[in-house]
Amino acid sequence: MISKLALLPMAALGLTLAACSGEPSEAEMLQAVSRFASSVYQQQAAALAFLVGPSRGGVPQVPTITAFRKLGCEPATGGASGHVCQFEATMNNGKGETRDRARFFKAADGSLAMSIN
């Protein structure tokens, strides 16, 4: 028979694993979307600087999320980890509010990452 003391570490492990598999909060999603938008911006700015030259201007404005709202999430399917979530975001790029879906998952460093594929 297993003692109650021996069950404590197993219960703690179960809670830890459950916390890892839960859907992301709105704040976590906002951070992941911000990091993703920043990464895309850096890639576009580098490509544009390469094509037109860094001194010719034309580098796009740094994107900033001015409003964000989580609409809902469901577990990812097809063997993918994380959750597929729908959200609304407004950015300072003049395009207004957009509604999108993306997969959110834990990155190797423990942060929440986003994939649009």
Tab-separated table of N, CA and C in Angstrom:
chain	number	residue	atom	x	y	z
A	1	MET	N	0.836	-1.184	0.000
A	1	MET	CA	0.000	0.000	0.000
A	1	MET	C	0.881	1.248	0.000
A	2	ILE	N	0.513	2.263	-0.773
A	2	ILE	CA	1.282	3.489	-0.893
A	2	ILE	C	0.871	4.426	0.241
A	3	SER	N	1.859	4.984	0.907
A	3	SER	CA	1.560	5.915	2.000
A	3	SER	C	1.085	7.244	1.433
A	4	LYS	N	0.378	8.007	2.263
A	4	LYS	CA	-0.126	9.322	1.845
A	4	LYS	C	1.020	10.273	1.542
A	5	LEU	N	2.138	10.102	2.242
A	5	LEU	CA	3.305	10.949	2.012
A	5	LEU	C	3.901	10.704	0.628
A	6	ALA	N	3.847	9.472	0.168
A	6	ALA	CA	4.385	9.145	-1.148
A	6	ALA	C	3.503	9.703	-2.265
A	7	LEU	N	2.227	9.912	-1.984
A	7	LEU	CA	1.322	10.439	-2.997
A	7	LEU	C	1.505	11.933	-3.233
A	8	LEU	N	2.080	12.636	-2.272
A	8	LEU	CA	2.260	14.077	-2.395
A	8	LEU	C	3.067	14.486	-3.618
A	9	PRO	N	4.259	13.893	-3.837
A	9	PRO	CA	5.014	14.278	-5.040
A	9	PRO	C	4.273	13.951	-6.333
A	10	MET	N	3.553	12.841	-6.349
A	10	MET	CA	2.801	12.486	-7.555
A	10	MET	C	1.676	13.476	-7.798
A	11	ALA	N	1.007	13.929	-6.741
A	11	ALA	CA	-0.058	14.920	-6.886
A	11	ALA	C	0.508	16.243	-7.380
A	12	ALA	N	1.661	16.642	-6.836
A	12	ALA	CA	2.301	17.883	-7.272
A	12	ALA	C	2.689	17.805	-8.739
A	13	LEU	N	3.222	16.669	-9.160
A	13	LEU	CA	3.591	16.482	-10.564
A	13	LEU	C	2.355	16.564	-11.448
A	14	GLY	N	1.272	15.960	-11.021
A	14	GLY	CA	0.030	16.016	-11.788
A	14	GLY	C	-0.478	17.434	-11.943
A	15	LEU	N	-0.413	18.230	-10.869
A	15	LEU	CA	-0.834	19.628	-10.950
A	15	LEU	C	0.065	20.431	-11.870
A	16	THR	N	1.362	20.159	-11.812
A	16	THR	CA	2.315	20.855	-12.676
A	16	THR	C	2.030	20.546	-14.137
A	17	LEU	N	1.799	19.278	-14.456
A	17	LEU	CA	1.516	18.896	-15.836
A	17	LEU	C	0.190	19.473	-16.300
A	18	ALA	N	-0.781	19.518	-15.415
A	18	ALA	CA	-2.078	20.103	-15.781
A	18	ALA	C	-1.928	21.585	-16.070
A	19	ALA	N	-1.107	22.269	-15.285
A	19	ALA	CA	-0.895	23.701	-15.523
A	19	ALA	C	-0.216	23.938	-16.850
A	20	CYS	N	0.687	23.061	-17.249
A	20	CYS	CA	1.392	23.205	-18.522
A	20	CYS	C	0.467	22.983	-19.702
A	21	SER	N	-0.560	22.160	-19.524
A	21	SER	CA	-1.403	21.815	-20.650
A	21	SER	C	-2.645	22.688	-20.738
A	22	GLY	N	-2.839	23.603	-19.780
A	22	GLY	CA	-4.007	24.469	-19.803
A	22	GLY	C	-3.910	25.500	-20.909
A	23	GLU	N	-5.067	26.036	-21.268
A	23	GLU	CA	-5.071	27.037	-22.331
A	23	GLU	C	-4.426	28.327	-21.848
A	24	PRO	N	-3.842	29.078	-22.778
A	24	PRO	CA	-3.123	30.308	-22.401
A	24	PRO	C	-4.094	31.407	-21.952
A	25	SER	N	-3.603	32.258	-21.073
A	25	SER	CA	-4.389	33.407	-20.637
A	25	SER	C	-4.323	34.491	-21.716
A	26	GLU	N	-5.200	35.469	-21.601
A	26	GLU	CA	-5.190	36.583	-22.543
A	26	GLU	C	-3.867	37.345	-22.471
A	27	ALA	N	-3.338	37.534	-21.254
A	27	ALA	CA	-2.059	38.250	-21.090
A	27	ALA	C	-0.913	37.482	-21.745
A	28	GLU	N	-0.891	36.159	-21.598
A	28	GLU	CA	0.164	35.344	-22.231
A	28	GLU	C	0.046	35.421	-23.747
A	29	MET	N	-1.180	35.367	-24.249
A	29	MET	CA	-1.383	35.450	-25.692
A	29	MET	C	-0.929	36.804	-26.224
A	30	LEU	N	-1.245	37.873	-25.511
A	30	LEU	CA	-0.823	39.209	-25.931
A	30	LEU	C	0.692	39.291	-26.026
A	31	GLN	N	1.396	38.739	-25.049
A	31	GLN	CA	2.865	38.748	-25.086
A	31	GLN	C	3.379	37.952	-26.286
A	32	ALA	N	2.778	36.787	-26.554
A	32	ALA	CA	3.216	35.955	-27.680
A	32	ALA	C	2.955	36.656	-29.015
A	33	VAL	N	1.791	37.297	-29.159
A	33	VAL	CA	1.467	38.004	-30.397
A	33	VAL	C	2.416	39.193	-30.576
A	34	SER	N	2.727	39.891	-29.488
A	34	SER	CA	3.657	41.021	-29.563
A	34	SER	C	5.041	40.576	-30.006
A	35	ARG	N	5.528	39.459	-29.431
A	35	ARG	CA	6.840	38.935	-29.840
A	35	ARG	C	6.824	38.510	-31.299
A	36	PHE	N	5.738	37.870	-31.735
A	36	PHE	CA	5.616	37.412	-33.115
A	36	PHE	C	5.611	38.608	-34.070
A	37	ALA	N	4.818	39.643	-33.749
A	37	ALA	CA	4.742	40.831	-34.605
A	37	ALA	C	6.096	41.530	-34.674
A	38	SER	N	6.802	41.588	-33.561
A	38	SER	CA	8.129	42.208	-33.536
A	38	SER	C	9.107	41.429	-34.416
A	39	SER	N	9.030	40.107	-34.351
A	39	SER	CA	9.908	39.264	-35.167
A	39	SER	C	9.631	39.464	-36.658
A	40	VAL	N	8.349	39.505	-37.020
A	40	VAL	CA	7.975	39.730	-38.424
A	40	VAL	C	8.460	41.105	-38.876
A	41	TYR	N	8.289	42.120	-38.013
A	41	TYR	CA	8.759	43.468	-38.335
A	41	TYR	C	10.264	43.468	-38.614
A	42	GLN	N	11.028	42.824	-37.741
A	42	GLN	CA	12.485	42.804	-37.907
A	42	GLN	C	12.871	42.151	-39.229
A	43	GLN	N	12.180	41.078	-39.601
A	43	GLN	CA	12.469	40.409	-40.874
A	43	GLN	C	12.123	41.311	-42.050
A	44	GLN	N	10.963	41.981	-41.990
A	44	GLN	CA	10.556	42.868	-43.080
A	44	GLN	C	11.484	44.072	-43.192
A	45	ALA	N	11.870	44.644	-42.060
A	45	ALA	CA	12.753	45.811	-42.074
A	45	ALA	C	14.115	45.442	-42.656
A	46	ALA	N	14.624	44.258	-42.306
A	46	ALA	CA	15.917	43.820	-42.836
A	46	ALA	C	15.826	43.598	-44.347
A	47	ALA	N	14.740	42.987	-44.805
A	47	ALA	CA	14.575	42.744	-46.242
A	47	ALA	C	14.435	44.062	-46.999
A	48	LEU	N	13.676	44.993	-46.441
A	48	LEU	CA	13.486	46.277	-47.089
A	48	LEU	C	14.789	47.072	-47.136
A	49	ALA	N	15.536	47.040	-46.046
A	49	ALA	CA	16.825	47.739	-46.018
A	49	ALA	C	17.775	47.145	-47.053
A	50	PHE	N	17.718	45.830	-47.236
A	50	PHE	CA	18.564	45.165	-48.227
A	50	PHE	C	18.170	45.591	-49.642
A	51	LEU	N	16.862	45.672	-49.895
A	51	LEU	CA	16.381	45.994	-51.237
A	51	LEU	C	16.552	47.458	-51.616
A	52	VAL	N	16.259	48.370	-50.702
A	52	VAL	CA	16.295	49.790	-51.048
A	52	VAL	C	17.446	50.537	-50.400
A	53	GLY	N	18.169	49.887	-49.540
A	53	GLY	CA	19.276	50.544	-48.850
A	53	GLY	C	18.812	51.162	-47.545
A	54	PRO	N	19.622	51.075	-46.520
A	54	PRO	CA	19.213	51.558	-45.200
A	54	PRO	C	19.020	53.065	-45.133
A	55	SER	N	19.650	53.845	-46.003
A	55	SER	CA	19.559	55.307	-45.910
A	55	SER	C	18.401	55.878	-46.730
A	56	ARG	N	17.674	55.049	-47.444
A	56	ARG	CA	16.608	55.541	-48.327
A	56	ARG	C	15.249	55.592	-47.644
A	57	GLY	N	15.180	55.218	-46.379
A	57	GLY	CA	13.904	55.260	-45.653
A	57	GLY	C	12.994	54.135	-46.077
A	58	GLY	N	11.739	54.292	-45.796
A	58	GLY	CA	10.766	53.296	-46.193
A	58	GLY	C	10.647	52.117	-45.246
A	59	VAL	N	11.337	52.152	-44.124
A	59	VAL	CA	11.230	51.054	-43.170
A	59	VAL	C	9.868	51.157	-42.503
A	60	PRO	N	9.136	50.046	-42.439
A	60	PRO	CA	7.796	50.096	-41.861
A	60	PRO	C	7.823	50.486	-40.376
A	61	GLN	N	6.722	51.035	-39.933
A	61	GLN	CA	6.575	51.443	-38.542
A	61	GLN	C	6.602	50.219	-37.633
A	62	VAL	N	7.220	50.367	-36.475
A	62	VAL	CA	7.255	49.278	-35.500
A	62	VAL	C	5.821	49.008	-35.049
A	63	PRO	N	5.363	47.758	-35.184
A	63	PRO	CA	3.979	47.471	-34.808
A	63	PRO	C	3.785	47.484	-33.292
A	64	THR	N	2.699	48.083	-32.883
A	64	THR	CA	2.318	48.094	-31.483
A	64	THR	C	0.860	47.669	-31.394
A	65	ILE	N	0.572	46.759	-30.499
A	65	ILE	CA	-0.804	46.322	-30.296
A	65	ILE	C	-1.470	47.332	-29.369
A	66	THR	N	-2.547	47.941	-29.847
A	66	THR	CA	-3.238	48.951	-29.051
A	66	THR	C	-4.465	48.385	-28.333
A	67	ALA	N	-4.980	47.240	-28.796
A	67	ALA	CA	-6.097	46.556	-28.145
A	67	ALA	C	-5.994	45.072	-28.457
A	68	PHE	N	-6.344	44.243	-27.484
A	68	PHE	CA	-6.258	42.795	-27.676
A	68	PHE	C	-7.349	42.130	-26.857
A	69	ARG	N	-7.982	41.111	-27.463
A	69	ARG	CA	-9.018	40.368	-26.753
A	69	ARG	C	-8.994	38.911	-27.181
A	70	LYS	N	-8.889	38.029	-26.212
A	70	LYS	CA	-8.963	36.583	-26.446
A	70	LYS	C	-10.432	36.229	-26.633
A	71	LEU	N	-10.717	35.473	-27.705
A	71	LEU	CA	-12.094	35.078	-27.981
A	71	LEU	C	-12.373	33.644	-27.564
A	72	GLY	N	-11.358	32.787	-27.588
A	72	GLY	CA	-11.550	31.399	-27.190
A	72	GLY	C	-10.437	30.515	-27.689
A	73	CYS	N	-10.303	29.361	-27.049
A	73	CYS	CA	-9.252	28.410	-27.411
A	73	CYS	C	-9.801	26.992	-27.392
A	74	GLU	N	-9.150	26.139	-28.154
A	74	GLU	CA	-9.437	24.708	-28.133
A	74	GLU	C	-8.112	23.980	-28.278
A	75	PRO	N	-8.004	22.766	-27.734
A	75	PRO	CA	-6.739	22.033	-27.856
A	75	PRO	C	-6.366	21.825	-29.330
A	76	ALA	N	-5.090	21.949	-29.622
A	76	ALA	CA	-4.598	21.722	-30.987
A	76	ALA	C	-4.810	20.255	-31.349
A	77	THR	N	-5.018	19.997	-32.611
A	77	THR	CA	-5.252	18.624	-33.077
A	77	THR	C	-4.142	18.194	-34.024
A	78	GLY	N	-4.208	16.968	-34.467
A	78	GLY	CA	-3.248	16.459	-35.445
A	78	GLY	C	-1.852	16.261	-34.891
A	79	GLY	N	-1.749	16.018	-33.601
A	79	GLY	CA	-0.438	15.782	-33.002
A	79	GLY	C	0.313	17.042	-32.618
A	80	ALA	N	-0.258	18.205	-32.900
A	80	ALA	CA	0.395	19.469	-32.539
A	80	ALA	C	0.156	19.752	-31.060
A	81	SER	N	1.126	20.390	-30.433
A	81	SER	CA	0.977	20.738	-29.027
A	81	SER	C	0.303	22.096	-28.884
A	82	GLY	N	-0.198	22.378	-27.702
A	82	GLY	CA	-0.757	23.680	-27.413
A	82	GLY	C	-2.236	23.794	-27.723
A	83	HIS	N	-2.651	25.022	-27.968
A	83	HIS	CA	-4.053	25.337	-28.228
A	83	HIS	C	-4.171	26.233	-29.456
A	84	VAL	N	-5.244	26.059	-30.188
A	84	VAL	CA	-5.566	26.958	-31.292
A	84	VAL	C	-6.570	27.953	-30.729
A	85	CYS	N	-6.204	29.219	-30.796
A	85	CYS	CA	-7.016	30.263	-30.180
A	85	CYS	C	-7.410	31.321	-31.202
A	86	GLN	N	-8.585	31.869	-30.999
A	86	GLN	CA	-9.050	32.982	-31.821
A	86	GLN	C	-8.949	34.250	-30.981
A	87	PHE	N	-8.547	35.341	-31.621
A	87	PHE	CA	-8.378	36.600	-30.902
A	87	PHE	C	-8.652	37.771	-31.834
A	88	GLU	N	-8.896	38.920	-31.216
A	88	GLU	CA	-9.028	40.176	-31.943
A	88	GLU	C	-7.896	41.079	-31.493
A	89	ALA	N	-7.307	41.780	-32.438
A	89	ALA	CA	-6.215	42.699	-32.116
A	89	ALA	C	-6.327	43.939	-32.988
A	90	THR	N	-5.975	45.058	-32.396
A	90	THR	CA	-5.873	46.310	-33.129
A	90	THR	C	-4.435	46.770	-33.004
A	91	MET	N	-3.828	47.097	-34.143
A	91	MET	CA	-2.439	47.539	-34.142
A	91	MET	C	-2.370	48.965	-34.671
A	92	ASN	N	-1.244	49.606	-34.448
A	92	ASN	CA	-1.063	51.004	-34.871
A	92	ASN	C	-0.682	51.119	-36.340
A	93	ASN	N	-1.046	50.133	-37.149
A	93	ASN	CA	-0.691	50.161	-38.573
A	93	ASN	C	-1.798	50.725	-39.449
A	94	GLY	N	-2.866	51.215	-38.833
A	94	GLY	CA	-3.941	51.829	-39.595
A	94	GLY	C	-4.917	50.859	-40.233
A	95	LYS	N	-4.773	49.572	-39.992
A	95	LYS	CA	-5.662	48.583	-40.610
A	95	LYS	C	-6.872	48.266	-39.737
A	96	GLY	N	-6.956	48.858	-38.562
A	96	GLY	CA	-8.107	48.615	-37.690
A	96	GLY	C	-8.018	47.273	-36.992
A	97	GLU	N	-9.154	46.838	-36.506
A	97	GLU	CA	-9.220	45.589	-35.750
A	97	GLU	C	-9.207	44.385	-36.683
A	98	THR	N	-8.442	43.390	-36.314
A	98	THR	CA	-8.412	42.149	-37.082
A	98	THR	C	-8.772	40.993	-36.166
A	99	ARG	N	-9.379	39.988	-36.738
A	99	ARG	CA	-9.701	38.759	-36.017
A	99	ARG	C	-8.866	37.662	-36.654
A	100	ASP	N	-8.201	36.879	-35.820
A	100	ASP	CA	-7.292	35.865	-36.354
A	100	ASP	C	-7.305	34.632	-35.468
A	101	ARG	N	-6.757	33.547	-35.998
A	101	ARG	CA	-6.564	32.297	-35.253
A	101	ARG	C	-5.103	31.922	-35.352
A	102	ALA	N	-4.578	31.372	-34.279
A	102	ALA	CA	-3.188	30.922	-34.278
A	102	ALA	C	-3.033	29.813	-33.249
A	103	ARG	N	-1.954	29.068	-33.405
A	103	ARG	CA	-1.639	28.024	-32.423
A	103	ARG	C	-0.657	28.613	-31.421
A	104	PHE	N	-0.972	28.452	-30.142
A	104	PHE	CA	-0.115	28.911	-29.057
A	104	PHE	C	0.415	27.692	-28.327
A	105	PHE	N	1.714	27.675	-28.073
A	105	PHE	CA	2.350	26.511	-27.448
A	105	PHE	C	3.541	26.975	-26.620
A	106	LYS	N	3.992	26.109	-25.720
A	106	LYS	CA	5.147	26.444	-24.878
A	106	LYS	C	6.425	26.245	-25.686
A	107	ALA	N	7.250	27.275	-25.733
A	107	ALA	CA	8.549	27.202	-26.407
A	107	ALA	C	9.548	26.493	-25.490
A	108	ALA	N	10.715	26.189	-26.020
A	108	ALA	CA	11.753	25.485	-25.251
A	108	ALA	C	12.162	26.266	-24.013
A	109	ASP	N	12.095	27.600	-24.080
A	109	ASP	CA	12.490	28.412	-22.923
A	109	ASP	C	11.352	28.585	-21.911
A	110	GLY	N	10.199	27.963	-22.168
A	110	GLY	CA	9.079	28.029	-21.250
A	110	GLY	C	8.088	29.150	-21.546
A	111	SER	N	8.437	30.052	-22.462
A	111	SER	CA	7.526	31.142	-22.795
A	111	SER	C	6.458	30.619	-23.766
A	112	LEU	N	5.391	31.361	-23.897
A	112	LEU	CA	4.344	31.006	-24.837
A	112	LEU	C	4.742	31.513	-26.215
A	113	ALA	N	4.693	30.645	-27.198
A	113	ALA	CA	5.030	31.004	-28.578
A	113	ALA	C	3.774	30.896	-29.429
A	114	MET	N	3.849	31.469	-30.618
A	114	MET	CA	2.700	31.512	-31.526
A	114	MET	C	3.116	31.042	-32.907
A	115	SER	N	2.229	30.303	-33.554
A	115	SER	CA	2.459	29.853	-34.925
A	115	SER	C	1.188	30.102	-35.724
A	116	ILE	N	1.331	30.673	-36.894
A	116	ILE	CA	0.151	30.912	-37.717
A	116	ILE	C	-0.047	29.819	-38.766
A	117	ASN	N	0.826	28.855	-38.804
A	117	ASN	CA	0.696	27.755	-39.778
A	117	ASN	C	-0.076	26.613	-39.192
